[in-house]
Tab-separated table of C-alpha atoms and ligand atoms in Angstrom:
chain	number	residue	atom	x	y	z
O	1	MET	CA	109.982	111.692	111.642
O	2	SER	CA	112.131	114.165	109.781
O	3	ASN	CA	115.883	114.352	110.037
O	4	SER	CA	116.142	116.043	106.708
O	5	PRO	CA	115.367	119.556	105.487
O	6	ILE	CA	113.906	118.019	102.323
O	7	SER	CA	110.395	116.596	102.347
O	8	PHE	CA	109.945	112.845	102.019
O	9	PHE	CA	108.206	113.099	98.667
O	10	GLU	CA	111.047	115.303	97.455
O	11	GLN	CA	113.513	112.624	98.615
O	12	VAL	CA	111.688	110.029	96.530
O	13	ASN	CA	111.618	112.395	93.566
O	14	ARG	CA	115.348	113.040	93.821
O	15	ASN	CA	115.886	109.308	93.493
O	16	PHE	CA	113.453	109.285	90.588
O	17	ASP	CA	115.224	112.185	88.829
O	18	LYS	CA	118.607	110.534	89.161
O	19	ALA	CA	117.257	107.431	87.440
O	20	ALA	CA	115.178	109.387	84.917
O	21	ALA	CA	118.362	111.128	83.737
O	22	LEU	CA	119.697	107.714	82.716
O	23	THR	CA	116.644	107.017	80.520
O	24	LYS	CA	115.620	108.484	77.169
O	25	HIS	CA	111.934	109.074	77.893
O	26	HIS	CA	110.186	112.310	76.981
O	27	PRO	CA	110.324	114.855	79.856
O	28	THR	CA	106.520	115.216	79.877
O	29	LEU	CA	106.083	111.487	80.206
O	30	LEU	CA	108.595	111.475	83.063
O	31	ASN	CA	106.684	114.294	84.687
O	32	GLN	CA	103.415	112.378	84.429
O	33	ILE	CA	105.011	109.343	86.064
O	34	ARG	CA	106.525	111.405	88.873
O	35	GLU	CA	103.449	113.380	89.988
O	36	CYS	CA	100.977	112.110	92.570
O	37	ASN	CA	97.667	111.832	90.675
O	38	SER	CA	95.082	112.163	93.455
O	39	VAL	CA	95.049	112.828	97.183
O	40	TYR	CA	92.027	112.738	99.407
O	41	HIS	CA	92.231	114.361	102.852
O	42	MET	CA	89.342	113.594	105.176
O	43	CYS	CA	88.378	114.711	108.663
O	44	PHE	CA	85.734	113.123	110.808
O	45	PRO	CA	84.752	113.204	114.478
O	46	LEU	CA	85.408	110.282	116.817
O	47	ARG	CA	83.473	109.879	120.030
O	48	ARG	CA	85.999	108.413	122.436
O	49	ASP	CA	85.108	105.853	125.092
O	50	ASP	CA	85.181	108.541	127.775
O	51	GLY	CA	82.546	110.602	125.908
O	52	THR	CA	84.901	113.308	124.574
O	53	ILE	CA	84.990	114.029	120.853
O	54	GLU	CA	88.135	114.262	118.746
O	55	VAL	CA	88.724	115.217	115.109
O	56	ILE	CA	90.539	112.503	113.181
O	57	HIS	CA	92.601	113.304	110.067
O	58	GLY	CA	93.064	110.674	107.366
O	59	TRP	CA	94.508	110.579	103.841
O	60	ARG	CA	94.616	108.337	100.819
O	61	ALA	CA	96.962	109.135	97.955
O	62	GLU	CA	96.816	107.393	94.588
O	63	HIS	CA	100.108	108.158	92.930
O	64	SER	CA	99.737	106.450	89.577
O	65	HIS	CA	96.849	104.971	87.612
O	66	HIS	CA	98.921	103.493	84.785
O	67	LYS	CA	97.598	100.154	86.067
O	68	LEU	CA	94.482	99.505	88.093
O	69	PRO	CA	93.709	98.946	90.877
O	70	THR	CA	96.105	101.131	92.794
O	71	LYS	CA	97.628	99.382	95.788
O	72	GLY	CA	99.265	100.231	99.064
O	73	GLY	CA	98.960	100.012	102.817
O	74	ILE	CA	97.256	102.160	105.408
O	75	ARG	CA	99.351	103.347	108.321
O	76	TYR	CA	98.295	104.588	111.722
O	77	ALA	CA	101.011	106.893	113.055
O	78	LEU	CA	101.432	110.410	114.364
O	79	ASP	CA	103.785	111.417	111.505
O	80	VAL	CA	101.141	110.776	108.861
O	81	ASN	CA	100.596	113.812	106.631
O	82	GLU	CA	99.923	114.589	102.992
O	83	ASP	CA	103.563	114.689	101.937
O	84	GLU	CA	104.228	111.340	103.582
O	85	VAL	CA	101.306	109.507	101.969
O	86	CYS	CA	102.257	110.912	98.549
O	87	ALA	CA	105.864	109.783	99.002
O	88	LEU	CA	104.805	106.350	100.176
O	89	ALA	CA	102.250	106.052	97.350
O	90	ALA	CA	104.983	106.915	94.841
O	91	LEU	CA	107.234	104.254	96.353
O	92	MET	CA	104.349	101.773	95.911
O	93	THR	CA	104.124	102.661	92.210
O	94	TYR	CA	107.830	101.957	91.698
O	95	LYS	CA	107.783	98.908	93.973
O	96	CYS	CA	104.954	97.250	92.041
O	97	ALA	CA	106.646	97.983	88.721
O	98	ILE	CA	110.008	96.609	89.949
O	99	VAL	CA	108.561	93.243	90.986
O	100	HIS	CA	106.085	93.086	88.083
O	101	VAL	CA	102.959	93.314	90.202
O	102	PRO	CA	100.324	94.871	87.920
O	103	PHE	CA	99.094	97.677	90.173
O	104	GLY	CA	99.425	101.434	90.390
O	105	GLY	CA	100.719	102.848	93.680
O	106	ALA	CA	98.703	104.222	96.592
O	107	LYS	CA	99.056	104.754	100.322
O	108	GLY	CA	96.756	105.814	103.121
O	109	GLY	CA	97.214	106.990	106.638
O	110	VAL	CA	95.400	108.112	109.738
O	111	CYS	CA	97.140	110.535	112.061
O	112	ILE	CA	96.825	108.639	115.361
O	113	ASP	CA	99.076	106.707	117.688
O	114	ALA	CA	97.130	103.436	117.706
O	115	LYS	CA	98.455	102.588	121.172
O	116	ASN	CA	96.411	105.413	122.665
O	117	TYR	CA	93.056	104.078	121.451
O	118	SER	CA	90.878	101.204	122.622
O	119	VAL	CA	90.022	98.389	120.227
O	120	GLY	CA	86.480	99.769	119.979
O	121	GLU	CA	87.796	103.241	119.087
O	122	LEU	CA	90.155	101.809	116.479
O	123	GLU	CA	87.278	99.880	114.945
O	124	ARG	CA	85.131	103.032	114.736
O	125	ILE	CA	88.018	104.970	113.162
O	126	THR	CA	88.745	102.212	110.633
O	127	ARG	CA	85.135	101.717	109.604
O	128	ARG	CA	84.529	105.459	109.212
O	129	TYR	CA	87.776	105.840	107.248
O	130	THR	CA	86.620	103.042	104.928
O	131	PHE	CA	83.233	104.655	104.495
O	132	GLU	CA	84.911	107.942	103.516
O	133	LEU	CA	87.100	106.116	100.980
O	134	TYR	CA	84.033	104.409	99.558
O	135	ARG	CA	82.110	107.667	99.229
O	136	LYS	CA	84.878	109.186	97.131
O	137	ASN	CA	85.566	106.053	95.075
O	138	PHE	CA	88.980	105.497	96.709
O	139	ILE	CA	88.413	101.804	97.443
O	140	GLY	CA	87.273	98.775	95.458
O	141	PRO	CA	88.708	95.564	93.961
O	142	GLY	CA	89.345	97.284	90.617
O	143	VAL	CA	89.882	100.795	91.996
O	144	ASP	CA	92.202	100.981	95.001
O	145	VAL	CA	93.069	98.117	97.347
O	146	PRO	CA	94.535	98.929	100.780
O	147	ALA	CA	96.669	96.615	102.939
O	148	PRO	CA	98.437	96.674	106.308
O	149	ASP	CA	101.279	99.057	107.025
O	150	PHE	CA	102.842	100.579	110.144
O	151	GLY	CA	100.315	100.397	113.014
O	152	THR	CA	97.715	98.267	111.186
O	153	GLY	CA	97.284	94.551	110.602
O	154	ALA	CA	94.855	91.767	109.757
O	155	ARG	CA	92.309	93.013	112.307
O	156	GLU	CA	92.003	96.449	110.670
O	157	MET	CA	91.855	94.833	107.209
O	158	SER	CA	88.914	92.664	108.289
O	159	TRP	CA	87.063	95.786	109.510
O	160	ILE	CA	87.733	97.398	106.132
O	161	ALA	CA	86.518	94.338	104.188
O	162	ASP	CA	83.425	94.011	106.347
O	163	THR	CA	82.523	97.692	105.991
O	164	TYR	CA	83.060	97.634	102.241
O	165	GLN	CA	81.028	94.433	101.857
O	166	SER	CA	78.131	95.915	103.751
O	167	LEU	CA	78.164	98.995	101.526
O	168	VAL	CA	78.336	97.320	98.117
O	169	ASN	CA	75.611	94.748	98.632
O	170	ASN	CA	76.110	91.503	96.701
O	171	GLU	CA	79.292	92.433	94.852
O	172	VAL	CA	80.785	88.992	94.272
O	173	ASP	CA	84.410	90.228	94.377
O	174	ALA	CA	83.954	92.491	97.387
O	175	LEU	CA	86.609	90.736	99.512
O	176	ALA	CA	89.251	91.742	96.964
O	177	CYS	CA	88.807	95.375	98.140
O	178	VAL	CA	91.637	94.944	100.670
O	179	THR	CA	94.506	92.506	101.279
O	180	GLY	CA	96.256	91.303	104.407
O	181	LYS	CA	92.968	89.962	105.771
O	182	PRO	CA	92.819	87.097	108.279
O	183	VAL	CA	92.982	83.749	106.435
O	184	PRO	CA	89.446	82.629	107.413
O	185	PHE	CA	88.111	85.939	106.056
O	186	GLY	CA	89.573	85.800	102.551
O	187	GLY	CA	93.241	86.209	103.466
O	188	ILE	CA	96.078	84.080	102.153
O	189	ASN	CA	98.519	81.829	103.977
O	190	GLY	CA	101.934	83.458	104.115
O	191	ARG	CA	100.846	87.126	103.908
O	192	THR	CA	101.715	87.964	107.532
O	193	GLU	CA	105.378	87.056	107.201
O	194	ALA	CA	105.642	87.966	103.496
O	195	THR	CA	107.616	91.224	103.803
O	196	GLY	CA	110.121	89.732	106.262
O	197	LEU	CA	110.484	86.588	104.198
O	198	GLY	CA	110.912	88.637	101.021
O	199	ILE	CA	113.723	90.588	102.711
O	200	PHE	CA	115.369	87.314	103.633
O	201	PHE	CA	115.092	85.906	100.092
O	202	GLY	CA	116.425	89.128	98.558
O	203	VAL	CA	119.404	89.464	100.897
O	204	ARG	CA	120.191	85.763	100.577
O	205	GLU	CA	120.306	86.208	96.799
O	206	ALA	CA	122.623	89.217	97.163
O	207	CYS	CA	124.861	87.271	99.560
O	208	SER	CA	125.120	84.361	97.130
O	209	ILE	CA	127.142	86.401	94.622
O	210	SER	CA	130.767	85.765	95.527
O	211	GLU	CA	132.150	88.640	93.467
O	212	ASP	CA	129.996	91.168	95.359
O	213	MET	CA	130.677	89.611	98.749
O	214	LYS	CA	134.399	89.649	98.107
O	215	LYS	CA	134.255	93.410	97.509
O	216	LEU	CA	132.604	93.799	100.908
O	217	GLY	CA	135.120	91.509	102.600
O	218	LEU	CA	132.389	88.970	103.324
O	219	SER	CA	131.960	85.290	102.586
O	220	THR	CA	128.911	84.102	100.664
O	221	GLY	CA	125.804	82.840	102.445
O	222	ILE	CA	123.734	83.976	105.404
O	223	GLU	CA	125.175	81.657	108.010
O	224	GLY	CA	127.313	83.467	110.542
O	225	LYS	CA	126.423	86.966	109.246
O	226	ARG	CA	125.973	89.487	112.077
O	227	ILE	CA	122.714	91.364	111.757
O	228	VAL	CA	121.137	94.399	113.436
O	229	VAL	CA	117.409	95.047	113.166
O	230	GLN	CA	115.603	98.309	113.808
O	231	GLY	CA	111.942	97.709	114.686
O	232	LEU	CA	110.412	94.476	115.926
O	233	GLY	CA	107.053	95.026	114.264
O	234	ASN	CA	105.701	92.617	111.688
O	235	VAL	CA	108.450	93.323	109.130
O	236	GLY	CA	111.468	93.485	111.464
O	237	TYR	CA	110.422	90.533	113.588
O	238	HIS	CA	109.820	88.202	110.642
O	239	ALA	CA	112.968	89.302	108.834
O	240	ALA	CA	115.016	88.647	111.990
O	241	LYS	CA	113.305	85.285	112.449
O	242	PHE	CA	114.140	84.033	108.941
O	243	PHE	CA	117.735	85.269	109.181
O	244	CYS	CA	118.244	83.599	112.567
O	245	GLU	CA	116.742	80.350	111.285
O	246	ALA	CA	119.302	80.439	108.460
O	247	GLY	CA	122.164	80.804	110.946
O	248	ALA	CA	122.654	84.587	111.077
O	249	ILE	CA	123.527	86.110	114.467
O	250	LEU	CA	121.300	88.876	115.779
O	251	ILE	CA	123.781	91.183	117.494
O	252	GLY	CA	121.665	94.305	117.906
O	253	VAL	CA	118.058	95.456	118.114
O	254	CYS	CA	116.627	98.993	118.205
O	255	GLU	CA	113.098	99.824	119.251
O	256	ARG	CA	111.367	103.030	120.276
O	257	GLU	CA	112.398	102.524	123.931
O	258	GLY	CA	116.115	102.092	123.121
O	259	ALA	CA	118.716	99.750	121.662
O	260	ILE	CA	120.508	96.647	122.927
O	261	GLN	CA	123.586	94.807	121.740
O	262	SER	CA	125.297	91.460	122.286
O	263	SER	CA	128.322	90.227	120.365
O	264	THR	CA	127.387	86.598	121.073
O	265	GLY	CA	123.857	86.908	119.727
O	266	ILE	CA	120.353	87.657	120.990
O	267	ASN	CA	117.703	84.920	121.122
O	268	LEU	CA	114.836	86.515	119.201
O	269	GLU	CA	111.947	84.540	120.690
O	270	GLU	CA	113.229	85.079	124.231
O	271	LEU	CA	113.598	88.779	123.510
O	272	MET	CA	110.002	88.936	122.204
O	273	ALA	CA	108.781	87.209	125.386
O	274	HIS	CA	110.842	89.618	127.516
O	275	ARG	CA	109.343	92.602	125.701
O	276	LYS	CA	105.832	91.242	126.131
O	277	ALA	CA	106.387	90.732	129.840
O	278	THR	CA	108.195	94.014	130.610
O	279	GLY	CA	106.959	96.293	127.808
O	280	SER	CA	110.542	96.926	126.677
O	281	ILE	CA	113.562	95.324	125.030
O	282	MET	CA	115.858	96.991	127.585
O	283	SER	CA	117.549	94.954	130.335
O	284	PHE	CA	117.310	91.775	128.276
O	285	PRO	CA	119.752	89.344	129.967
O	286	GLY	CA	123.127	89.067	128.261
O	287	THR	CA	122.855	92.367	126.379
O	288	THR	CA	124.276	95.825	126.923
O	289	SER	CA	122.170	98.965	126.530
O	290	LEU	CA	123.094	101.725	124.125
O	291	PRO	CA	122.619	105.424	124.949
O	292	ASP	CA	119.587	105.733	122.660
O	293	SER	CA	117.641	103.889	120.000
O	294	ALA	CA	119.396	105.526	117.040
O	295	ALA	CA	122.798	104.437	118.389
O	296	GLY	CA	121.777	100.866	117.545
O	297	LEU	CA	122.042	101.705	113.844
O	298	GLU	CA	125.735	102.420	114.346
O	299	ILE	CA	126.678	98.970	115.680
O	300	PRO	CA	129.368	97.454	113.406
O	301	CYS	CA	127.633	94.572	111.619
O	302	ASP	CA	127.395	92.755	108.309
O	303	ILE	CA	123.699	93.434	107.612
O	304	LEU	CA	121.625	96.293	108.983
O	305	ILE	CA	117.861	96.031	108.519
O	306	PRO	CA	116.050	99.290	109.277
O	307	ALA	CA	112.439	98.096	109.479
O	308	ALA	CA	110.651	100.956	111.201
O	309	LEU	CA	110.046	104.382	109.663
O	310	GLU	CA	111.553	106.741	107.086
O	311	ASN	CA	114.635	109.010	107.228
O	312	VAL	CA	116.499	107.180	109.985
O	313	ILE	CA	119.797	107.133	108.072
O	314	HIS	CA	120.573	110.718	107.178
O	315	GLU	CA	123.427	113.174	106.732
O	316	GLY	CA	123.766	113.476	110.508
O	317	ASN	CA	124.567	109.820	111.187
O	318	VAL	CA	125.566	108.291	107.840
O	319	ASP	CA	129.295	108.599	108.569
O	320	ARG	CA	128.859	106.507	111.703
O	321	ILE	CA	126.933	103.680	110.013
O	322	LYS	CA	129.300	100.712	109.932
O	323	ALA	CA	127.143	98.049	108.249
O	324	LYS	CA	128.435	96.459	105.039
O	325	ILE	CA	124.967	95.709	103.703
O	326	ILE	CA	121.801	97.701	104.398
O	327	ALA	CA	118.493	96.017	103.581
O	328	GLU	CA	115.760	98.655	103.679
O	329	GLY	CA	112.840	96.844	105.290
O	330	ALA	CA	111.097	100.162	105.972
O	331	ASN	CA	109.981	102.528	103.233
O	332	GLY	CA	112.420	105.410	102.774
O	333	PRO	CA	114.736	104.759	105.758
O	334	THR	CA	117.712	106.395	103.981
O	335	THR	CA	117.668	109.980	102.740
O	336	SER	CA	118.881	110.498	99.182
O	337	ALA	CA	122.036	112.298	100.373
O	338	ALA	CA	122.859	109.516	102.847
O	339	SER	CA	122.249	106.966	100.141
O	340	GLU	CA	124.791	108.679	97.888
O	341	ALA	CA	127.356	108.764	100.691
O	342	LEU	CA	126.886	105.043	101.340
O	343	PHE	CA	127.253	104.232	97.641
O	344	LYS	CA	130.532	106.177	97.511
O	345	ARG	CA	131.781	104.220	100.522
O	346	GLY	CA	130.954	100.921	98.813
O	347	VAL	CA	128.159	99.935	101.215
O	348	LEU	CA	125.651	97.645	99.501
O	349	VAL	CA	122.275	99.328	99.982
O	350	ILE	CA	119.446	97.020	98.906
O	351	PRO	CA	116.668	99.523	98.301
O	352	ASP	CA	113.232	99.581	99.910
O	353	ALA	CA	111.219	99.561	96.683
O	354	TYR	CA	112.720	96.181	95.908
O	355	ILE	CA	113.644	94.542	99.196
O	356	ASN	CA	110.372	95.152	101.042
O	357	ALA	CA	108.195	94.284	98.019
O	358	GLY	CA	107.388	90.838	99.424
O	359	GLY	CA	104.332	92.272	101.150
O	360	VAL	CA	102.702	93.644	98.042
O	361	THR	CA	103.752	90.582	96.041
O	362	VAL	CA	101.810	88.291	98.352
O	363	SER	CA	98.994	90.866	98.485
O	364	TYR	CA	98.783	90.393	94.722
O	365	PHE	CA	98.442	86.637	95.258
O	366	GLU	CA	95.686	87.292	97.822
O	367	TRP	CA	93.855	89.583	95.417
O	368	LEU	CA	94.071	86.918	92.692
O	369	LYS	CA	92.748	84.322	95.150
O	370	ASN	CA	89.820	86.564	96.051
O	371	LEU	CA	88.951	87.176	92.404
O	372	SER	CA	89.256	83.508	91.473
O	373	HIS	CA	87.338	82.368	94.564
O	374	VAL	CA	89.554	79.319	94.975
O	375	ARG	CA	92.395	78.527	97.337
O	376	PHE	CA	95.777	78.086	95.617
O	377	GLY	CA	96.632	74.387	95.344
O	378	ARG	CA	93.072	73.183	95.762
O	379	MET	CA	92.781	71.738	92.244
O	380	GLU	CA	96.217	70.226	91.845
O	381	LYS	CA	97.526	69.202	95.281
O	382	ARG	CA	96.277	65.589	95.234
O	383	PHE	CA	96.978	65.144	91.520
O	384	GLU	CA	100.617	66.228	92.010
O	385	GLU	CA	101.007	63.979	95.021
O	386	GLN	CA	99.785	60.947	93.092
O	387	ALA	CA	101.964	61.787	90.103
O	388	PHE	CA	105.023	61.923	92.407
O	389	ARG	CA	104.022	58.548	93.911
O	390	ARG	CA	103.798	57.022	90.420
O	391	ILE	CA	107.281	58.330	89.566
O	392	LEU	CA	108.720	56.971	92.808
O	393	ARG	CA	107.112	53.584	92.168
O	394	ALA	CA	108.576	53.523	88.654
O	395	ILE	CA	112.039	54.312	90.072
O	396	GLU	CA	111.607	51.569	92.676
O	397	GLU	CA	110.668	49.063	89.994
O	398	SER	CA	113.469	49.937	87.599
O	399	THR	CA	116.172	50.084	90.293
O	400	GLU	CA	114.785	47.230	92.341
O	401	THR	CA	115.003	49.248	95.541
O	402	ASN	CA	112.396	50.314	98.088
O	403	PHE	CA	112.071	53.829	99.428
O	404	SER	CA	111.196	54.137	103.088
O	405	GLN	CA	107.667	55.353	103.877
O	406	GLU	CA	109.274	58.486	105.359
O	407	SER	CA	111.045	59.300	102.049
O	408	ILE	CA	107.896	58.661	100.041
O	409	ASP	CA	105.839	60.970	102.281
O	410	ARG	CA	108.528	63.644	102.122
O	411	ILE	CA	108.977	63.585	98.346
O	412	ALA	CA	105.452	62.737	97.197
O	413	ARG	CA	103.772	65.884	98.458
O	414	GLY	CA	101.507	68.173	96.461
O	415	ALA	CA	101.956	71.911	97.016
O	416	ASP	CA	99.484	73.619	99.324
O	417	GLU	CA	98.732	77.321	99.383
O	418	LYS	CA	101.622	78.302	101.636
O	419	ASP	CA	104.122	76.323	99.529
O	420	LEU	CA	102.959	78.111	96.407
O	421	VAL	CA	102.987	81.534	98.046
O	422	TYR	CA	106.515	81.008	99.403
O	423	SER	CA	107.712	79.715	96.066
O	424	GLY	CA	106.109	82.580	94.106
O	425	LEU	CA	107.667	85.049	96.528
O	426	GLU	CA	111.106	83.428	96.346
O	427	GLU	CA	111.018	83.440	92.560
O	428	THR	CA	109.983	87.112	92.514
O	429	MET	CA	112.670	88.249	94.932
O	430	CYS	CA	115.548	86.198	93.492
O	431	ARG	CA	114.842	86.922	89.861
O	432	THR	CA	114.281	90.642	90.495
O	433	TYR	CA	117.568	90.957	92.393
O	434	GLN	CA	119.507	89.550	89.464
O	435	LYS	CA	117.742	91.944	87.082
O	436	ILE	CA	118.390	95.013	89.202
O	437	ARG	CA	122.024	94.041	89.657
O	438	ALA	CA	122.438	93.528	85.910
O	439	THR	CA	120.879	96.954	85.251
O	440	ALA	CA	123.210	98.568	87.807
O	441	LEU	CA	126.249	96.915	86.210
O	442	SER	CA	125.156	98.131	82.775
O	443	PHE	CA	125.697	101.717	83.987
O	444	ASP	CA	129.389	101.116	84.709
O	445	GLY	CA	129.460	102.216	88.311
O	446	ARG	CA	127.230	105.251	87.801
O	447	ALA	CA	124.150	103.641	89.322
O	448	ASP	CA	123.572	102.021	92.684
O	449	LEU	CA	120.861	99.393	93.123
O	450	ARG	CA	118.283	102.070	94.006
O	451	THR	CA	118.880	104.004	90.819
O	452	ALA	CA	118.904	100.779	88.802
O	453	SER	CA	115.587	99.675	90.275
O	454	PHE	CA	114.057	103.099	89.576
O	455	VAL	CA	115.277	102.892	85.966
O	456	GLN	CA	113.528	99.552	85.625
O	457	ALA	CA	110.332	100.912	87.143
O	458	ILE	CA	110.361	103.999	84.927
O	459	ASP	CA	110.871	101.901	81.774
O	460	MET	CA	108.020	99.630	82.763
O	461	ILE	CA	105.565	102.439	83.524
O	462	ALA	CA	106.592	104.383	80.423
O	463	LEU	CA	105.765	101.322	78.356
O	464	CYS	CA	102.221	101.331	79.758
O	465	TYR	CA	101.688	104.943	78.755
O	466	THR	CA	103.051	104.320	75.271
O	467	ASP	CA	100.980	101.122	74.954
O	468	MET	CA	97.905	103.163	75.871
O	469	GLY	CA	98.804	105.479	72.995
O	470	ILE	CA	99.000	108.485	75.313
O	471	PHE	CA	102.646	109.285	74.753
O	472	PRO	CA	104.553	108.612	71.536
K	1	LIG	N1	102.323	98.329	103.260
K	1	LIG	C1	103.084	97.395	102.511
K	1	LIG	C2	104.125	98.122	101.670
K	1	LIG	O1	104.523	99.207	101.980
K	1	LIG	C3	102.213	96.433	101.697
K	1	LIG	C4	101.342	97.043	100.663
K	1	LIG	C5	100.348	96.090	100.022
K	1	LIG	O2	100.392	94.907	100.312
K	1	LIG	O3	99.533	96.584	99.255
K	1	LIG	O4	104.652	97.608	100.734
């Protein structure tokens, strides 16, 4: 999808250059960080169910090897091309550095519309793609670790893990070759909703700062905020779900078939059921239809969450965007020129490389789980629970009161895997927001949150190269 004369990778690099100019690193070092290190373009034939044969194009780009493995999703979409995977791989590099996830950045893609293929065809494509990555050393627990992205999910990740496992024969860490797997097959509880939940945690942190909310004419907190979501895929759906649970009002939704709006609020679960039954969000009771999908982005709202594809907010529509906060659930939804215009207008843009980093953060936890071969919480859950019970008993004795069984069960609970994943994600998103904001403030109005987060990423990566002794 291109609404901009500048390529996507160039967009990312413009953002990089703006931030790089605020640092003091050597130009050659900056150049090394900016370039995409390796790209592999593959073609292979697919025999379709009807007997015809088609040539499939796939890519994997590894943008930076300053830390290994490299990490990033695999998308199945018709817009996939070399420039796009390089741009997305670069964003992964910066994203990992921003949230302190110790990976380099990568991204893969296959140029197909997954909806036009049977499950059997998708499995053949995925397994062959994995085999091609393996042959060229573009996959492995310490090399390059894919994950879900647009058009892929746990099912594709399990095909990848299974193919890799069958190729490496007895490699004990083989399951760590990919993340986003189904939980019974080496996945981790909380990965599916991680990106959406991370968006929620990040925006909630931003909305808790009264000084910033005042500037936007908003009150603090999520409750009562009017939100618009573009894309009801894994990221958009889960983000919307967590916002609605916290009392936000979903007043608009855009999907590929169009956009709908309701000032009194849209019931998300009922909308999902309606879409499943009719194949479309349109004609959902109580909503009005907008002329086209993109018009949904222009609904006046407090928080706009573009959670579909890149370049949807561009010079052509930026003046009509009326949101006060934009949380970039998708990668690269705002062109660099549009981003500048929004910053000048005082719109709070919470950038992709930070706000959608929940996915890779929990992927990191999954990778650690696979390498340690133990479920998080397994060792300490019961110990913690008993320790809490002992404390409660001591309080009961010293205060001569009795807690109800309900209170004891609620308080004396050891953390299980999902609790730990949620808490690790919350800590990552909240702490990182405060850091990015502090960096932005340190530039006295010259840097928006995107530039500030890029500065942080650049500093972090530069440190790796200097630590390695490569650059002075
Ligand atoms: N595809 C997701 C992203 O763009 C997740 C990547 C990962 O978990 O490695 O951040």
